[in-house]
Short mmCIF file of C-alpha atoms and ligand atoms in Angstrom, two decimals:
data_model
loop_
_atom_site.label_atom_id
_atom_site.label_comp_id
_atom_site.label_asym_id
_atom_site.label_seq_id
_atom_site.Cartn_x
_atom_site.Cartn_y
_atom_site.Cartn_z
CA MET A 9 -1.81 18.07 -5.67
CA THR A 10 0.65 15.21 -5.87
CA VAL A 11 1.10 12.75 -3.05
CA THR A 12 4.56 11.26 -2.57
CA GLY A 13 5.71 8.32 -0.53
CA SER A 14 8.63 5.98 -0.12
CA CYS A 15 10.19 3.15 1.84
CA HIS A 16 12.67 4.06 4.58
CA CYS A 17 15.82 3.93 2.44
CA GLY A 18 14.13 5.59 -0.53
CA LYS A 19 14.77 2.96 -3.18
CA ILE A 20 11.02 2.47 -3.57
CA ALA A 21 9.29 5.81 -4.07
CA TYR A 22 6.11 6.84 -5.79
CA GLU A 23 3.89 9.69 -6.79
CA LEU A 24 0.12 9.66 -6.71
CA ASP A 25 -1.98 11.99 -8.80
CA GLU A 26 -4.39 12.67 -5.93
CA ASP A 27 -4.91 14.92 -2.93
CA LEU A 28 -3.60 13.73 0.42
CA PRO A 29 -6.14 11.18 1.72
CA ALA A 30 -8.06 12.09 4.88
CA GLU A 31 -9.15 8.52 5.51
CA GLY A 32 -7.41 5.19 5.81
CA MET A 33 -8.34 1.58 6.38
CA ALA A 34 -6.90 -0.83 8.91
CA CYS A 35 -7.40 -4.56 8.39
CA ASN A 36 -7.17 -7.49 10.79
CA CYS A 37 -6.31 -10.20 8.23
CA SER A 38 -3.32 -12.48 8.78
CA ILE A 39 -0.79 -10.26 6.98
CA CYS A 40 -2.17 -6.80 7.77
CA ARG A 41 -2.32 -7.36 11.51
CA ARG A 42 1.37 -8.25 11.41
CA LYS A 43 2.49 -5.41 9.14
CA GLY A 44 0.24 -2.67 10.49
CA ASN A 45 -0.30 -0.96 7.15
CA LEU A 46 -2.88 1.78 6.89
CA HIS A 47 -4.44 1.29 3.49
CA HIS A 48 -5.52 3.68 0.80
CA PHE A 49 -6.59 2.28 -2.56
CA THR A 50 -6.05 3.83 -5.95
CA THR A 51 -5.87 2.84 -9.61
CA PRO A 52 -2.71 2.24 -11.67
CA ASP A 53 -3.32 5.30 -13.89
CA LYS A 54 -2.86 7.57 -10.83
CA PHE A 55 0.25 5.78 -9.58
CA ALA A 56 3.81 6.39 -10.78
CA LEU A 57 6.63 4.27 -9.39
CA LYS A 58 9.96 6.10 -9.04
CA GLY A 59 12.90 3.77 -8.97
CA SER A 60 13.58 0.27 -10.16
CA ARG A 61 11.45 -2.83 -9.80
CA ASP A 62 14.76 -4.64 -9.18
CA ASP A 63 14.72 -3.17 -5.64
CA ILE A 64 11.33 -4.71 -4.88
CA ALA A 65 10.71 -8.15 -3.39
CA THR A 66 7.22 -9.56 -3.65
CA TYR A 67 5.31 -11.88 -1.36
CA GLU A 68 2.15 -13.68 -2.39
CA PHE A 69 -0.05 -16.15 -0.53
CA ASN A 70 -3.49 -17.71 -0.53
CA LYS A 71 -5.20 -16.81 -3.84
CA HIS A 72 -2.21 -14.81 -5.13
CA ILE A 73 -4.41 -11.90 -6.13
CA ILE A 74 -2.35 -9.33 -4.21
CA LYS A 75 1.35 -8.71 -4.75
CA HIS A 76 2.66 -7.64 -1.35
CA HIS A 77 5.78 -5.68 -2.23
CA HIS A 78 8.57 -4.69 0.12
CA CYS A 79 11.97 -3.10 -0.25
CA LYS A 80 14.86 -5.55 -0.53
CA THR A 81 17.08 -3.14 1.41
CA CYS A 82 15.03 -1.69 4.29
CA GLY A 83 12.05 -4.05 4.41
CA CYS A 84 9.34 -1.39 4.35
CA ALA A 85 6.19 -2.06 2.37
CA PRO A 86 5.01 1.25 0.91
CA PHE A 87 2.62 -0.24 -1.66
CA ALA A 88 1.04 -3.39 -3.04
CA GLU A 89 -0.63 -4.27 -6.32
CA GLY A 90 -3.58 -6.48 -6.93
CA VAL A 91 -6.96 -7.10 -8.41
CA GLY A 92 -9.95 -5.55 -6.72
CA PRO A 93 -13.64 -6.43 -6.82
CA GLY A 94 -14.84 -6.86 -10.39
CA GLY A 95 -11.37 -7.75 -11.69
CA LYS A 96 -10.12 -4.17 -11.72
CA ALA A 97 -6.39 -3.52 -11.20
CA MET A 98 -5.76 -1.75 -7.90
CA VAL A 99 -2.79 -0.23 -6.10
CA GLU A 100 -2.69 -0.25 -2.32
CA ILE A 101 -0.84 2.65 -0.75
CA ASN A 102 0.48 2.25 2.79
CA LEU A 103 -0.36 5.63 4.29
CA ARG A 104 2.37 5.16 6.91
CA CYS A 105 4.88 5.64 4.07
CA VAL A 106 3.29 8.78 2.63
CA ASP A 107 5.11 12.09 3.04
CA GLY A 108 3.53 14.87 5.10
CA ILE A 109 0.48 12.95 6.24
CA ASP A 110 -0.81 13.42 9.79
CA LEU A 111 -1.52 9.87 10.90
CA ASP A 112 -3.14 11.08 14.13
CA THR A 113 -5.92 12.96 12.33
CA LEU A 114 -6.70 10.31 9.71
CA LYS A 115 -10.18 8.86 9.94
CA VAL A 116 -9.43 5.15 10.19
CA THR A 117 -12.01 2.53 9.24
CA GLN A 118 -11.59 -1.03 10.49
CA PHE A 119 -11.97 -3.75 7.88
CA ASP A 120 -12.65 -7.30 9.04
CA GLY A 121 -10.37 -9.08 6.59
CA ALA A 122 -9.88 -11.94 9.02
CA SER A 123 -13.46 -13.10 8.37
CA MET A 124 -13.09 -13.31 4.60
ZN1 ZN B 28 13.95 0.68 1.22
#
């Protein structure tokens, strides 16, 4: 199955070579508590961006290990890119931007990012 997602205006869209996730992660760190993303993590080989990187603005802070992307037009943040534990490239998917997902039945795990 292929998972699809996008920002509100559709300029940033993607496909994931995975089944629809049944679990997500919420984080209480300084940026996540403001944005309210529900995270799912994948690897770049399973992620295909549809559209142009010219439509993406990127915010970085602290150690600059995560590229917090958002759409220049509508402001939504459907994904981010970064380096995970062990130096491995990771893609964060915001499950709130994924098509056809039932957010009310997702098993959500709380991550204490604020303490890191
Ligand atoms: Zn947009």
